[in-house]
Short mmCIF file of C-alpha atoms in Angstrom, two decimals:
data_model
loop_
_atom_site.label_atom_id
_atom_site.label_comp_id
_atom_site.label_asym_id
_atom_site.label_seq_id
_atom_site.Cartn_x
_atom_site.Cartn_y
_atom_site.Cartn_z
CA MET A 24 27.89 6.66 42.64
CA SER A 25 29.87 5.55 39.35
CA ALA A 26 29.36 5.19 35.62
CA GLN A 27 28.44 1.80 36.09
CA LYS A 28 25.71 2.03 38.23
CA SER A 29 24.04 4.10 35.90
CA LEU A 30 24.65 2.30 32.79
CA ARG A 31 23.40 -1.21 34.79
CA LEU A 32 20.17 1.33 36.24
CA LEU A 33 19.70 1.32 31.83
CA LEU A 34 19.90 -1.66 31.29
CA VAL A 35 18.40 -4.02 33.11
CA GLY A 36 15.57 -5.84 31.16
CA ALA A 37 16.60 -3.31 28.58
CA GLY A 38 17.28 -5.56 25.72
CA ALA A 39 13.14 -6.42 26.14
CA ARG A 40 12.11 -3.24 25.80
CA LEU A 41 13.98 -2.45 23.00
CA ILE A 42 12.65 -5.74 21.34
CA GLY A 43 8.71 -5.06 22.47
CA ALA A 44 9.53 -0.82 20.55
CA VAL A 45 11.25 -2.55 17.30
CA ILE A 46 8.31 -4.30 16.60
CA VAL A 47 5.95 -0.87 17.84
CA VAL A 48 8.28 0.95 15.23
CA ALA A 49 8.15 -1.50 12.29
CA ALA A 50 4.26 -1.76 12.87
CA LEU A 51 3.63 1.69 12.34
CA TRP A 52 6.18 2.33 9.45
CA ALA A 53 3.64 -0.41 7.87
CA GLY A 54 0.95 1.40 8.74
CA PHE A 55 2.49 4.37 6.91
CA TYR A 56 3.20 1.83 3.74
CA TRP A 57 -0.22 0.74 4.09
CA ALA A 58 -2.07 4.07 4.30
CA THR A 59 -0.23 6.48 1.59
CA SER A 60 0.21 3.48 -1.67
CA THR A 61 -3.96 1.99 -0.86
CA PRO A 62 -5.78 2.81 -3.73
CA GLY A 63 -8.24 5.29 -2.67
CA ALA A 64 -10.72 7.46 -3.85
CA LEU A 65 -8.92 10.99 -1.96
CA MET B 27 -23.28 -2.31 8.68
CA ILE B 28 -19.96 -2.60 10.92
CA TRP B 29 -18.84 -2.48 7.39
CA GLU B 30 -20.32 0.91 6.37
CA ALA B 31 -19.74 2.57 9.21
CA VAL B 32 -16.75 1.63 10.56
CA ILE B 33 -14.61 0.15 8.02
CA GLN B 34 -15.71 1.40 4.45
CA PRO B 35 -14.59 5.36 5.53
CA PHE B 36 -11.01 3.74 5.52
CA ALA B 37 -10.72 1.68 3.09
CA ASP B 38 -12.87 3.90 0.37
CA PHE B 39 -10.60 7.25 1.77
CA GLY B 40 -6.48 7.67 1.42
CA PHE B 41 -7.23 11.44 3.85
CA MET B 42 -9.15 9.33 6.18
CA ARG B 43 -6.27 6.59 6.50
CA ARG B 44 -3.83 9.07 7.16
CA ALA B 45 -5.64 10.83 9.67
CA LEU B 46 -6.26 7.45 10.98
CA LEU B 47 -2.49 6.81 10.60
CA GLY B 48 -1.37 9.89 12.06
CA CYS B 49 -3.25 10.10 15.09
CA ILE B 50 -1.95 6.61 15.69
CA ALA B 51 1.55 8.01 15.61
CA VAL B 52 0.62 10.59 17.94
CA SER B 53 -1.03 8.22 19.90
CA LEU B 54 2.12 6.10 20.37
CA GLY B 55 4.64 8.70 20.57
CA ALA B 56 3.01 11.38 23.28
CA THR B 57 0.72 8.92 25.32
CA PRO B 58 3.41 7.63 26.92
CA VAL B 59 5.34 11.17 27.50
CA GLY B 60 2.05 11.93 28.77
CA VAL B 61 1.48 9.26 31.51
CA PHE B 62 5.39 10.14 32.81
CA LEU B 63 4.02 13.63 33.02
CA MET B 64 1.13 12.48 35.00
CA LEU B 65 2.82 10.55 37.51
CA ARG B 66 5.39 13.24 37.76
CA ARG B 67 2.09 16.08 38.44
CA MET B 68 3.30 17.89 34.97
CA SER B 69 -0.10 17.54 33.34
CA LEU B 70 0.05 21.62 32.89
CA THR B 71 3.29 21.49 32.18
CA GLY B 72 2.33 19.89 28.96
CA ASP B 73 -0.45 22.37 28.31
CA ALA B 74 1.62 25.11 28.57
CA MET B 75 4.18 23.88 26.70
CA ALA B 76 1.50 23.39 23.78
CA HIS B 77 1.32 26.95 24.48
CA ALA B 78 4.30 27.65 24.55
CA ILE B 79 5.62 26.44 20.70
CA LEU B 80 2.95 28.84 18.81
CA PRO B 81 5.03 31.84 18.65
CA GLY B 82 8.00 29.71 17.07
CA ALA B 83 5.49 28.00 14.88
CA ALA B 84 4.02 31.44 14.01
CA VAL B 85 6.80 32.80 12.97
CA GLY B 86 7.92 29.65 11.15
CA PHE B 87 4.55 30.81 9.41
CA LEU B 88 4.98 34.32 8.69
CA VAL B 89 8.68 33.15 6.68
CA ALA B 90 7.36 30.61 5.14
CA GLY B 91 4.07 30.24 4.96
CA LEU B 92 2.04 27.07 5.97
CA SER B 93 5.64 24.62 5.63
CA LEU B 94 5.99 22.10 7.59
CA GLY B 95 9.73 22.26 8.61
CA ALA B 96 9.77 26.10 9.12
CA MET B 97 6.73 25.45 12.13
CA THR B 98 8.01 22.17 13.39
CA ILE B 99 11.47 23.36 13.33
CA GLY B 100 10.19 26.82 15.24
CA GLY B 101 7.69 25.37 17.49
CA LEU B 102 11.35 23.41 18.56
CA ILE B 103 13.29 26.53 19.17
CA ALA B 104 10.39 28.21 21.16
CA GLY B 105 9.41 25.31 23.49
CA MET B 106 12.58 24.35 24.15
CA ALA B 107 13.87 27.69 25.00
CA VAL B 108 10.30 28.43 27.48
CA ALA B 109 11.54 25.02 29.09
CA LEU B 110 14.75 26.41 29.86
CA LEU B 111 14.34 30.15 30.62
CA SER B 112 11.82 29.26 32.98
CA GLY B 113 13.71 26.87 34.97
CA LEU B 114 16.39 29.48 34.73
CA VAL B 115 13.57 32.22 36.26
CA THR B 116 12.15 29.70 39.29
CA ARG B 117 16.41 28.71 39.98
CA VAL B 118 17.19 32.53 39.76
CA THR B 119 14.40 34.25 41.65
CA ALA B 120 11.40 34.22 43.97
CA LEU B 121 8.73 32.91 41.26
CA ARG B 122 7.86 29.01 41.55
CA GLU B 123 8.02 27.48 38.34
CA ASP B 124 4.08 26.86 37.59
CA ALA B 125 3.77 30.77 38.00
CA SER B 126 6.52 30.98 35.32
CA LEU B 127 5.37 28.52 33.55
CA ALA B 128 2.39 30.09 33.26
CA ALA B 129 3.28 33.65 32.37
CA PHE B 130 5.58 32.50 29.54
CA TYR B 131 2.76 30.48 27.79
CA LEU B 132 0.37 33.58 28.13
CA ILE B 133 2.79 35.48 27.11
CA SER B 134 3.41 32.96 24.08
CA LEU B 135 0.11 32.56 23.01
CA ALA B 136 -0.85 36.21 22.92
CA LEU B 137 2.48 36.72 20.58
CA GLY B 138 1.36 33.04 18.34
CA VAL B 139 -2.22 34.66 17.58
CA LEU B 140 -0.78 38.32 16.98
CA ILE B 141 1.60 36.82 14.93
CA VAL B 142 0.03 34.11 13.05
CA SER B 143 -3.09 36.97 12.62
CA THR B 144 -0.99 40.28 11.06
CA ARG B 145 0.37 38.02 8.18
CA GLY B 146 -2.43 34.96 8.04
CA SER B 147 -6.24 35.13 7.65
CA ASN B 148 -8.96 33.45 10.26
CA VAL B 149 -8.72 29.99 8.09
CA ASP B 150 -4.57 29.87 8.75
CA LEU B 151 -4.75 30.94 12.74
CA MET B 152 -8.03 27.66 13.27
CA HIS B 153 -5.59 25.95 11.42
CA VAL B 154 -2.11 26.62 13.70
CA LEU B 155 -5.29 26.17 16.90
CA PHE B 156 -6.40 23.10 15.60
CA GLY B 157 -4.57 21.32 13.59
CA THR B 158 -5.78 19.60 10.42
CA VAL B 159 -5.89 15.76 10.52
CA LEU B 160 -7.61 15.25 7.41
CA ALA B 161 -5.44 16.56 5.67
CA LEU B 162 -2.38 15.11 6.81
CA ASN B 163 0.06 14.71 3.90
CA ASP B 164 3.15 11.97 3.15
CA ALA B 165 5.46 15.09 4.94
CA ALA B 166 3.31 15.44 7.40
CA LEU B 167 2.88 12.12 7.93
CA ILE B 168 6.97 10.96 7.65
CA LEU B 169 7.18 13.60 10.63
CA LEU B 170 4.89 12.45 12.80
CA CYS B 171 6.12 8.40 12.10
CA SER B 172 9.29 9.70 13.17
CA ILE B 173 8.85 11.48 15.82
CA ALA B 174 6.41 8.62 17.30
CA SER B 175 9.10 6.20 16.46
CA ILE B 176 12.02 8.02 18.39
CA SER B 177 9.48 8.28 21.42
CA VAL B 178 8.63 4.83 21.98
CA LEU B 179 12.93 4.26 21.17
CA ILE B 180 14.47 6.75 23.74
CA LEU B 181 11.63 5.27 26.37
CA ALA B 182 12.45 1.90 25.83
CA VAL B 183 16.15 2.68 27.26
CA LEU B 184 15.54 5.35 29.52
CA PHE B 185 11.96 3.46 31.43
CA ARG B 186 13.90 3.05 34.33
CA PRO B 187 15.74 6.41 35.34
CA LEU B 188 12.37 7.73 34.17
CA VAL B 189 10.65 5.86 36.58
CA LEU B 190 12.76 6.32 39.20
CA GLU B 191 12.07 10.13 38.49
CA CYS B 192 8.74 9.77 39.14
CA ALA B 193 8.91 7.64 42.31
CA ASP B 194 11.96 9.25 44.00
CA PRO B 195 14.22 11.85 42.67
CA GLN B 196 16.72 12.15 45.68
CA PHE B 197 17.42 8.17 45.03
CA LEU B 198 17.90 8.36 41.43
CA ARG B 199 20.24 11.76 42.17
CA SER B 200 22.22 9.51 44.64
CA VAL B 201 22.84 5.89 42.47
CA SER B 202 23.51 7.70 39.06
CA ARG B 203 24.70 10.75 36.85
CA LEU B 204 21.40 10.11 34.87
CA SER B 205 18.72 12.22 37.04
CA ALA B 206 20.08 15.34 34.59
CA VAL B 207 20.16 14.01 31.38
CA THR B 208 16.46 11.58 31.86
CA HIS B 209 14.91 15.19 33.17
CA PHE B 210 16.48 16.97 29.48
CA THR B 211 15.53 14.42 27.49
CA PHE B 212 12.02 13.71 28.58
CA LEU B 213 11.84 17.41 28.58
CA SER B 214 12.56 17.45 24.96
CA LEU B 215 10.41 14.44 24.55
CA VAL B 216 7.16 16.71 25.50
CA VAL B 217 7.87 19.32 23.11
CA LEU B 218 8.67 16.83 20.06
CA ASN B 219 5.63 15.40 20.48
CA LEU B 220 3.51 18.76 20.77
CA VAL B 221 5.11 19.81 17.67
CA GLY B 222 3.87 16.86 15.88
CA GLY B 223 0.89 17.02 17.66
CA PHE B 224 0.75 20.13 16.57
CA HIS B 225 0.35 19.08 12.99
CA ALA B 226 -2.48 16.58 13.43
CA LEU B 227 -4.66 18.68 16.32
CA GLY B 228 -3.61 22.03 16.53
CA THR B 229 -1.49 23.44 19.77
CA LEU B 230 -5.08 23.60 21.66
CA MET B 231 -5.81 20.29 21.31
CA ALA B 232 -2.54 18.39 20.88
CA VAL B 233 -1.80 17.76 24.40
CA GLY B 234 -5.43 16.84 24.73
CA ILE B 235 -4.19 13.51 23.53
CA MET B 236 -0.88 13.45 26.05
CA ILE B 237 -3.13 14.01 29.12
CA LEU B 238 -6.57 12.37 28.77
CA PRO B 239 -5.33 9.00 27.99
CA ALA B 240 -3.37 9.24 30.79
CA ALA B 241 -5.72 10.01 33.43
CA ALA B 242 -8.13 7.39 32.18
CA ALA B 243 -5.73 4.82 32.29
CA ARG B 244 -4.69 5.84 36.06
CA PHE B 245 -8.29 4.46 36.53
CA TRP B 246 -7.82 1.66 35.36
CA ALA B 247 -3.92 0.27 35.79
CA ASN B 248 -1.63 0.58 39.18
CA SER B 249 1.44 -0.31 37.33
CA ILE B 250 3.70 1.73 34.85
CA GLY B 251 3.60 -0.78 32.02
CA GLY B 252 -0.18 -1.07 32.44
CA LEU B 253 -1.25 2.69 32.84
CA ILE B 254 1.66 3.30 29.65
CA PHE B 255 -0.76 0.33 27.89
CA VAL B 256 -4.14 1.11 28.99
CA ALA B 257 -3.38 4.90 28.15
CA ILE B 258 -2.34 4.20 24.77
CA ALA B 259 -5.55 1.72 24.28
CA VAL B 260 -7.86 4.53 25.23
CA ALA B 261 -5.98 6.90 22.67
CA PHE B 262 -6.46 4.66 19.56
CA LEU B 263 -10.31 4.07 20.30
CA SER B 264 -10.49 8.03 20.76
CA SER B 265 -8.70 8.48 17.91
CA LEU B 266 -11.16 6.10 15.71
CA SER B 267 -14.23 6.92 17.42
CA GLY B 268 -13.17 10.42 16.75
CA LEU B 269 -12.29 10.44 13.17
CA LEU B 270 -15.54 8.74 12.55
CA LEU B 271 -18.49 10.77 14.37
CA SER B 272 -16.26 13.77 12.78
CA TYR B 273 -17.07 11.62 8.92
CA HIS B 274 -20.20 10.37 9.57
CA TYR B 275 -21.64 13.71 11.29
CA SER B 276 -19.52 17.00 9.80
CA LEU B 277 -17.56 17.53 12.87
CA PRO B 278 -14.30 19.23 13.39
CA SER B 279 -11.65 16.36 13.99
CA GLY B 280 -9.32 17.64 16.41
CA PRO B 281 -12.21 18.82 19.24
CA ALA B 282 -14.10 15.45 18.20
CA ILE B 283 -11.34 13.10 19.02
CA ILE B 284 -10.37 15.13 21.43
CA LEU B 285 -14.01 14.93 23.29
CA VAL B 286 -14.42 11.40 22.91
CA ALA B 287 -10.94 11.23 24.90
CA GLY B 288 -13.08 13.22 27.82
CA ILE B 289 -15.95 11.05 27.60
CA VAL B 290 -13.34 7.80 28.23
CA TYR B 291 -12.07 9.67 30.95
CA ALA B 292 -15.13 11.02 32.34
CA VAL B 293 -16.51 7.19 32.43
CA SER B 294 -13.41 5.55 33.85
CA LEU B 295 -13.69 8.01 36.73
CA VAL B 296 -17.18 6.86 37.88
CA LEU B 297 -16.24 3.00 36.46
CA GLY B 298 -12.62 2.98 37.34
CA PRO B 299 -12.02 -0.34 39.54
CA ALA B 300 -8.52 1.76 40.44
CA GLY B 301 -9.79 4.21 42.83
CA GLY B 302 -12.69 5.55 40.69
CA LEU B 303 -16.08 7.24 42.70
CA ILE B 304 -17.91 3.79 42.48
CA ALA B 305 -14.83 1.89 43.73
CA GLN B 306 -14.59 4.18 46.35
CA VAL B 307 -17.98 4.01 47.10
CA LEU B 308 -18.66 0.36 47.50
CA PRO B 309 -17.53 -1.47 50.78
CA ARG B 310 -13.79 -2.88 50.62
CA ARG B 311 -13.34 -7.24 51.20
CA PRO B 312 -12.19 -7.37 54.84
CA LEU B 313 -8.70 -8.63 55.12
CA GLN B 314 -8.55 -12.79 55.29
CA ASN B 315 -6.02 -14.66 57.05
#
């Protein structure tokens, strides 16, 4: 059991997952812009 | 026809767009957490924690009225306190975790309702218990989107240790020091998402959008990635349908969303190819060489 093993456990495939997560988060905040700035009746 | 029924409410009314975004944020953050809760056989823990945040939110309400910040901080403190205290009781006494959690959540629920009732009206109590998804302001939306963003990013980083802890916690403990960190971070995510969901759907309904889509997804997918994908899709669909039903038929929005998720769960239970009732009854294909 070592810090290196723990780090490897975290890092395998983390790049692709993080890129996916960043895209999802960006889409969510784009949705926030759409919901709060588009004019509407109320 | 489709435009009038589905698109127009969101095109015409800002409160419907805000409600939809709030539900999408809750679905993105809370539903994957619900999948891991289900895989760890902790679904009822989520329910207990949802009730546990009530007294904290109620104290926030007592101090500052219907203030987003005060109720959020109160809920977070109460949720984390109950998670830690029930764990402590389990470790130092003969009581098992399910019983200690049940005791804490019943006390919390009673205390929370009592505190809100002493200061506020029935309308305030209904707001706390069932949320106000159709009245989300900018601050509430920023909170919901921030919680969803934090959850998605943390789940992306901790995905492998979380999967390992679901499948074989002993193995994770033996190969890495991440077990305790993973467990504590996961519990924090549960509390954080319940506090976020509480603003939109209320304490009683917040856990519904966490667990029901995860339970429905179990009948359609076998891999963890597939479960998360299907669960988020079910949560989106339930949110959209529930909001539209609420708009067209003047139904309370939170219960409408959770009931649609419940219907999807019931349909999945019967039709789902991964262990659903029909799949169990139909004869299996014989093994081929």
